[in-house]
Amino acid sequence: MKPGEQFTCPACGFTAFAKLEKILDGWDVKGEHLVCSVCGADAGAPDAPKSEDSAPVSAGRKALDALFGNDESAEKKTSILDMDTPSEHRFCRDCAHSLVNAFAVICTRKHCEVQPMDDCPDYEKRPDQSPSSSKSILDFGK
């Protein structure tokens, strides 16, 4: 019998599900056994997994390996984070028409709120300013 399989319990007589419980000796796991989900009576040892039961596990493992990039057979995909120059990005947060504050990014060309990572056909690169040429309201008398 497998965990989760439906059976008629000989102790209580109810139709119940087999529940897998661990046999503990202190904090050490000594084994596993099945119990009735209604009364908790012992229902025997779980069946050993068959070879067809392990096939979905290996398929799932392959899917996880492909997801996390551990799969050598998968083709190497490029990410937006792998791009060398930021000029390839056309994000609204980098546009000359964006007005950024703590609460929103506003497009001064369209007069609406936009998301910082949106793409726009009206994108214009914001001119780079050196830190020495930028003026701040905190520069008192300089």
JSON list of C-alpha atoms in Angstrom, two decimals:
[
{"chain": "A", "resi": 1, "resn": "MET", "atom": "CA", "xyz": [0.00, 0.00, 0.00]},
{"chain": "A", "resi": 2, "resn": "LYS", "atom": "CA", "xyz": [1.17, 3.54, -0.77]},
{"chain": "A", "resi": 3, "resn": "PRO", "atom": "CA", "xyz": [0.71, 6.70, 1.30]},
{"chain": "A", "resi": 4, "resn": "GLY", "atom": "CA", "xyz": [-2.54, 8.44, 0.36]},
{"chain": "A", "resi": 5, "resn": "GLU", "atom": "CA", "xyz": [-4.13, 5.22, -0.89]},
{"chain": "A", "resi": 6, "resn": "GLN", "atom": "CA", "xyz": [-7.72, 4.57, 0.21]},
{"chain": "A", "resi": 7, "resn": "PHE", "atom": "CA", "xyz": [-8.43, 1.38, 2.23]},
{"chain": "A", "resi": 8, "resn": "THR", "atom": "CA", "xyz": [-10.88, -0.04, 4.76]},
{"chain": "A", "resi": 9, "resn": "CYS", "atom": "CA", "xyz": [-9.31, 0.02, 8.21]},
{"chain": "A", "resi": 10, "resn": "PRO", "atom": "CA", "xyz": [-9.60, -3.33, 10.05]},
{"chain": "A", "resi": 11, "resn": "ALA", "atom": "CA", "xyz": [-9.46, -1.59, 13.45]},
{"chain": "A", "resi": 12, "resn": "CYS", "atom": "CA", "xyz": [-12.23, 1.03, 13.07]},
{"chain": "A", "resi": 13, "resn": "GLY", "atom": "CA", "xyz": [-14.05, -0.24, 9.97]},
{"chain": "A", "resi": 14, "resn": "PHE", "atom": "CA", "xyz": [-14.07, 3.16, 8.24]},
{"chain": "A", "resi": 15, "resn": "THR", "atom": "CA", "xyz": [-12.87, 3.80, 4.71]},
{"chain": "A", "resi": 16, "resn": "ALA", "atom": "CA", "xyz": [-9.77, 5.92, 5.29]},
{"chain": "A", "resi": 17, "resn": "PHE", "atom": "CA", "xyz": [-6.53, 7.01, 3.68]},
{"chain": "A", "resi": 18, "resn": "ALA", "atom": "CA", "xyz": [-3.12, 5.58, 4.48]},
{"chain": "A", "resi": 19, "resn": "LYS", "atom": "CA", "xyz": [-1.04, 8.21, 6.24]},
{"chain": "A", "resi": 20, "resn": "LEU", "atom": "CA", "xyz": [2.76, 7.94, 6.33]},
{"chain": "A", "resi": 21, "resn": "GLU", "atom": "CA", "xyz": [4.32, 8.46, 9.77]},
{"chain": "A", "resi": 22, "resn": "LYS", "atom": "CA", "xyz": [7.94, 8.33, 10.77]},
{"chain": "A", "resi": 23, "resn": "ILE", "atom": "CA", "xyz": [9.12, 6.06, 13.59]},
{"chain": "A", "resi": 24, "resn": "LEU", "atom": "CA", "xyz": [11.32, 8.19, 15.86]},
{"chain": "A", "resi": 25, "resn": "ASP", "atom": "CA", "xyz": [13.84, 7.28, 18.53]},
{"chain": "A", "resi": 26, "resn": "GLY", "atom": "CA", "xyz": [14.42, 10.64, 20.18]},
{"chain": "A", "resi": 27, "resn": "TRP", "atom": "CA", "xyz": [15.34, 12.89, 17.26]},
{"chain": "A", "resi": 28, "resn": "ASP", "atom": "CA", "xyz": [16.53, 10.05, 15.01]},
{"chain": "A", "resi": 29, "resn": "VAL", "atom": "CA", "xyz": [14.25, 8.59, 12.32]},
{"chain": "A", "resi": 30, "resn": "LYS", "atom": "CA", "xyz": [14.30, 4.81, 12.60]},
{"chain": "A", "resi": 31, "resn": "GLY", "atom": "CA", "xyz": [11.76, 4.01, 9.88]},
{"chain": "A", "resi": 32, "resn": "GLU", "atom": "CA", "xyz": [8.36, 4.72, 8.35]},
{"chain": "A", "resi": 33, "resn": "HIS", "atom": "CA", "xyz": [4.98, 3.03, 8.59]},
{"chain": "A", "resi": 34, "resn": "LEU", "atom": "CA", "xyz": [1.44, 3.62, 7.39]},
{"chain": "A", "resi": 35, "resn": "VAL", "atom": "CA", "xyz": [-1.40, 4.42, 9.78]},
{"chain": "A", "resi": 36, "resn": "CYS", "atom": "CA", "xyz": [-5.16, 4.90, 9.42]},
{"chain": "A", "resi": 37, "resn": "SER", "atom": "CA", "xyz": [-6.04, 8.58, 8.99]},
{"chain": "A", "resi": 38, "resn": "VAL", "atom": "CA", "xyz": [-9.20, 8.13, 11.13]},
{"chain": "A", "resi": 39, "resn": "CYS", "atom": "CA", "xyz": [-8.12, 6.11, 14.17]},
{"chain": "A", "resi": 40, "resn": "GLY", "atom": "CA", "xyz": [-4.31, 6.02, 13.85]},
{"chain": "A", "resi": 41, "resn": "ALA", "atom": "CA", "xyz": [-4.11, 2.20, 13.83]},
{"chain": "A", "resi": 42, "resn": "ASP", "atom": "CA", "xyz": [-1.07, 0.63, 12.17]},
{"chain": "A", "resi": 43, "resn": "ALA", "atom": "CA", "xyz": [-1.72, -0.24, 8.51]},
{"chain": "A", "resi": 44, "resn": "GLY", "atom": "CA", "xyz": [1.64, -1.83, 7.69]},
{"chain": "A", "resi": 45, "resn": "ALA", "atom": "CA", "xyz": [4.82, -0.84, 5.92]},
{"chain": "A", "resi": 46, "resn": "PRO", "atom": "CA", "xyz": [4.76, 1.26, 2.74]},
{"chain": "A", "resi": 47, "resn": "ASP", "atom": "CA", "xyz": [5.51, -0.47, -0.56]},
{"chain": "A", "resi": 48, "resn": "ALA", "atom": "CA", "xyz": [8.92, 0.08, -2.10]},
{"chain": "A", "resi": 49, "resn": "PRO", "atom": "CA", "xyz": [8.85, 2.52, -5.05]},
{"chain": "A", "resi": 50, "resn": "LYS", "atom": "CA", "xyz": [8.79, 0.86, -8.45]},
{"chain": "A", "resi": 51, "resn": "SER", "atom": "CA", "xyz": [10.97, 1.84, -11.39]},
{"chain": "A", "resi": 52, "resn": "GLU", "atom": "CA", "xyz": [8.11, 3.69, -13.14]},
{"chain": "A", "resi": 53, "resn": "ASP", "atom": "CA", "xyz": [7.55, 5.74, -9.97]},
{"chain": "A", "resi": 54, "resn": "SER", "atom": "CA", "xyz": [11.13, 7.01, -10.11]},
{"chain": "A", "resi": 55, "resn": "ALA", "atom": "CA", "xyz": [10.81, 8.10, -13.78]},
{"chain": "A", "resi": 56, "resn": "PRO", "atom": "CA", "xyz": [8.70, 11.22, -13.02]},
{"chain": "A", "resi": 57, "resn": "VAL", "atom": "CA", "xyz": [11.20, 12.16, -10.32]},
{"chain": "A", "resi": 58, "resn": "SER", "atom": "CA", "xyz": [14.06, 12.06, -12.81]},
{"chain": "A", "resi": 59, "resn": "ALA", "atom": "CA", "xyz": [11.98, 14.05, -15.31]},
{"chain": "A", "resi": 60, "resn": "GLY", "atom": "CA", "xyz": [11.22, 16.58, -12.60]},
{"chain": "A", "resi": 61, "resn": "ARG", "atom": "CA", "xyz": [14.90, 16.73, -11.72]},
{"chain": "A", "resi": 62, "resn": "LYS", "atom": "CA", "xyz": [15.75, 17.39, -15.36]},
{"chain": "A", "resi": 63, "resn": "ALA", "atom": "CA", "xyz": [13.22, 20.22, -15.45]},
{"chain": "A", "resi": 64, "resn": "LEU", "atom": "CA", "xyz": [14.74, 21.76, -12.32]},
{"chain": "A", "resi": 65, "resn": "ASP", "atom": "CA", "xyz": [18.23, 21.46, -13.74]},
{"chain": "A", "resi": 66, "resn": "ALA", "atom": "CA", "xyz": [17.11, 23.20, -16.92]},
{"chain": "A", "resi": 67, "resn": "LEU", "atom": "CA", "xyz": [15.42, 25.93, -14.87]},
{"chain": "A", "resi": 68, "resn": "PHE", "atom": "CA", "xyz": [18.49, 26.64, -12.74]},
{"chain": "A", "resi": 69, "resn": "GLY", "atom": "CA", "xyz": [20.96, 26.34, -15.59]},
{"chain": "A", "resi": 70, "resn": "ASN", "atom": "CA", "xyz": [22.59, 23.05, -14.57]},
{"chain": "A", "resi": 71, "resn": "ASP", "atom": "CA", "xyz": [21.50, 21.31, -17.77]},
{"chain": "A", "resi": 72, "resn": "GLU", "atom": "CA", "xyz": [24.41, 21.00, -20.20]},
{"chain": "A", "resi": 73, "resn": "SER", "atom": "CA", "xyz": [22.17, 19.94, -23.08]},
{"chain": "A", "resi": 74, "resn": "ALA", "atom": "CA", "xyz": [20.09, 23.12, -22.93]},
{"chain": "A", "resi": 75, "resn": "GLU", "atom": "CA", "xyz": [21.02, 25.95, -25.25]},
{"chain": "A", "resi": 76, "resn": "LYS", "atom": "CA", "xyz": [22.64, 28.93, -23.52]},
{"chain": "A", "resi": 77, "resn": "LYS", "atom": "CA", "xyz": [20.13, 31.78, -23.38]},
{"chain": "A", "resi": 78, "resn": "THR", "atom": "CA", "xyz": [21.10, 35.42, -23.06]},
{"chain": "A", "resi": 79, "resn": "SER", "atom": "CA", "xyz": [19.57, 37.50, -20.33]},
{"chain": "A", "resi": 80, "resn": "ILE", "atom": "CA", "xyz": [18.86, 41.21, -20.23]},
{"chain": "A", "resi": 81, "resn": "LEU", "atom": "CA", "xyz": [21.31, 41.32, -17.33]},
{"chain": "A", "resi": 82, "resn": "ASP", "atom": "CA", "xyz": [24.09, 39.98, -19.59]},
{"chain": "A", "resi": 83, "resn": "MET", "atom": "CA", "xyz": [24.00, 42.96, -21.96]},
{"chain": "A", "resi": 84, "resn": "ASP", "atom": "CA", "xyz": [27.20, 44.97, -21.96]},
{"chain": "A", "resi": 85, "resn": "THR", "atom": "CA", "xyz": [25.98, 48.50, -22.63]},
{"chain": "A", "resi": 86, "resn": "PRO", "atom": "CA", "xyz": [23.04, 50.18, -20.94]},
{"chain": "A", "resi": 87, "resn": "SER", "atom": "CA", "xyz": [22.33, 52.02, -24.24]},
{"chain": "A", "resi": 88, "resn": "GLU", "atom": "CA", "xyz": [20.54, 48.88, -25.45]},
{"chain": "A", "resi": 89, "resn": "HIS", "atom": "CA", "xyz": [17.86, 49.43, -22.80]},
{"chain": "A", "resi": 90, "resn": "ARG", "atom": "CA", "xyz": [15.03, 51.82, -23.56]},
{"chain": "A", "resi": 91, "resn": "PHE", "atom": "CA", "xyz": [13.46, 52.00, -20.10]},
{"chain": "A", "resi": 92, "resn": "CYS", "atom": "CA", "xyz": [11.32, 54.94, -19.07]},
{"chain": "A", "resi": 93, "resn": "ARG", "atom": "CA", "xyz": [13.42, 55.42, -15.94]},
{"chain": "A", "resi": 94, "resn": "ASP", "atom": "CA", "xyz": [16.41, 56.31, -18.20]},
{"chain": "A", "resi": 95, "resn": "CYS", "atom": "CA", "xyz": [14.46, 58.60, -20.55]},
{"chain": "A", "resi": 96, "resn": "ALA", "atom": "CA", "xyz": [15.00, 62.34, -20.77]},
{"chain": "A", "resi": 97, "resn": "HIS", "atom": "CA", "xyz": [11.21, 62.84, -20.53]},
{"chain": "A", "resi": 98, "resn": "SER", "atom": "CA", "xyz": [10.82, 61.04, -17.20]},
{"chain": "A", "resi": 99, "resn": "LEU", "atom": "CA", "xyz": [10.31, 62.87, -13.94]},
{"chain": "A", "resi": 100, "resn": "VAL", "atom": "CA", "xyz": [11.22, 60.58, -11.07]},
{"chain": "A", "resi": 101, "resn": "ASN", "atom": "CA", "xyz": [10.20, 61.11, -7.46]},
{"chain": "A", "resi": 102, "resn": "ALA", "atom": "CA", "xyz": [9.77, 58.84, -4.47]},
{"chain": "A", "resi": 103, "resn": "PHE", "atom": "CA", "xyz": [6.18, 57.92, -5.34]},
{"chain": "A", "resi": 104, "resn": "ALA", "atom": "CA", "xyz": [5.93, 57.69, -9.12]},
{"chain": "A", "resi": 105, "resn": "VAL", "atom": "CA", "xyz": [7.65, 58.01, -12.48]},
{"chain": "A", "resi": 106, "resn": "ILE", "atom": "CA", "xyz": [5.86, 60.57, -14.65]},
{"chain": "A", "resi": 107, "resn": "CYS", "atom": "CA", "xyz": [6.32, 61.00, -18.37]},
{"chain": "A", "resi": 108, "resn": "THR", "atom": "CA", "xyz": [6.50, 64.73, -19.15]},
{"chain": "A", "resi": 109, "resn": "ARG", "atom": "CA", "xyz": [5.87, 64.05, -22.83]},
{"chain": "A", "resi": 110, "resn": "LYS", "atom": "CA", "xyz": [2.63, 62.07, -22.37]},
{"chain": "A", "resi": 111, "resn": "HIS", "atom": "CA", "xyz": [1.65, 63.69, -19.03]},
{"chain": "A", "resi": 112, "resn": "CYS", "atom": "CA", "xyz": [0.89, 60.38, -17.32]},
{"chain": "A", "resi": 113, "resn": "GLU", "atom": "CA", "xyz": [2.35, 58.01, -14.77]},
{"chain": "A", "resi": 114, "resn": "VAL", "atom": "CA", "xyz": [4.49, 55.20, -16.22]},
{"chain": "A", "resi": 115, "resn": "GLN", "atom": "CA", "xyz": [6.29, 52.17, -14.88]},
{"chain": "A", "resi": 116, "resn": "PRO", "atom": "CA", "xyz": [10.09, 52.53, -14.64]},
{"chain": "A", "resi": 117, "resn": "MET", "atom": "CA", "xyz": [10.77, 49.41, -16.72]},
{"chain": "A", "resi": 118, "resn": "ASP", "atom": "CA", "xyz": [8.31, 50.25, -19.54]},
{"chain": "A", "resi": 119, "resn": "ASP", "atom": "CA", "xyz": [9.55, 50.61, -23.12]},
{"chain": "A", "resi": 120, "resn": "CYS", "atom": "CA", "xyz": [8.53, 53.65, -25.11]},
{"chain": "A", "resi": 121, "resn": "PRO", "atom": "CA", "xyz": [8.79, 54.48, -28.84]},
{"chain": "A", "resi": 122, "resn": "ASP", "atom": "CA", "xyz": [9.44, 58.15, -27.86]},
{"chain": "A", "resi": 123, "resn": "TYR", "atom": "CA", "xyz": [12.51, 57.24, -25.81]},
{"chain": "A", "resi": 124, "resn": "GLU", "atom": "CA", "xyz": [15.33, 59.75, -25.72]},
{"chain": "A", "resi": 125, "resn": "LYS", "atom": "CA", "xyz": [18.47, 59.02, -23.77]},
{"chain": "A", "resi": 126, "resn": "ARG", "atom": "CA", "xyz": [18.91, 61.22, -20.74]},
{"chain": "A", "resi": 127, "resn": "PRO", "atom": "CA", "xyz": [22.11, 63.28, -21.08]},
{"chain": "A", "resi": 128, "resn": "ASP", "atom": "CA", "xyz": [24.86, 62.12, -18.73]},
{"chain": "A", "resi": 129, "resn": "GLN", "atom": "CA", "xyz": [25.84, 64.64, -16.10]},
{"chain": "A", "resi": 130, "resn": "SER", "atom": "CA", "xyz": [29.08, 64.48, -14.19]},
{"chain": "A", "resi": 131, "resn": "PRO", "atom": "CA", "xyz": [28.68, 64.70, -10.42]},
{"chain": "A", "resi": 132, "resn": "SER", "atom": "CA", "xyz": [30.66, 67.96, -10.28]},
{"chain": "A", "resi": 133, "resn": "SER", "atom": "CA", "xyz": [28.42, 69.78, -12.79]},
{"chain": "A", "resi": 134, "resn": "SER", "atom": "CA", "xyz": [25.15, 68.80, -11.11]},
{"chain": "A", "resi": 135, "resn": "LYS", "atom": "CA", "xyz": [23.65, 71.41, -8.81]},
{"chain": "A", "resi": 136, "resn": "SER", "atom": "CA", "xyz": [21.84, 70.49, -5.65]},
{"chain": "A", "resi": 137, "resn": "ILE", "atom": "CA", "xyz": [19.67, 72.57, -3.36]},
{"chain": "A", "resi": 138, "resn": "LEU", "atom": "CA", "xyz": [21.95, 71.42, -0.56]},
{"chain": "A", "resi": 139, "resn": "ASP", "atom": "CA", "xyz": [24.95, 73.23, -2.06]},
{"chain": "A", "resi": 140, "resn": "PHE", "atom": "CA", "xyz": [24.73, 76.33, 0.13]},
{"chain": "A", "resi": 141, "resn": "GLY", "atom": "CA", "xyz": [26.70, 79.22, -1.31]},
{"chain": "A", "resi": 142, "resn": "LYS", "atom": "CA", "xyz": [29.02, 77.13, -3.45]}
]
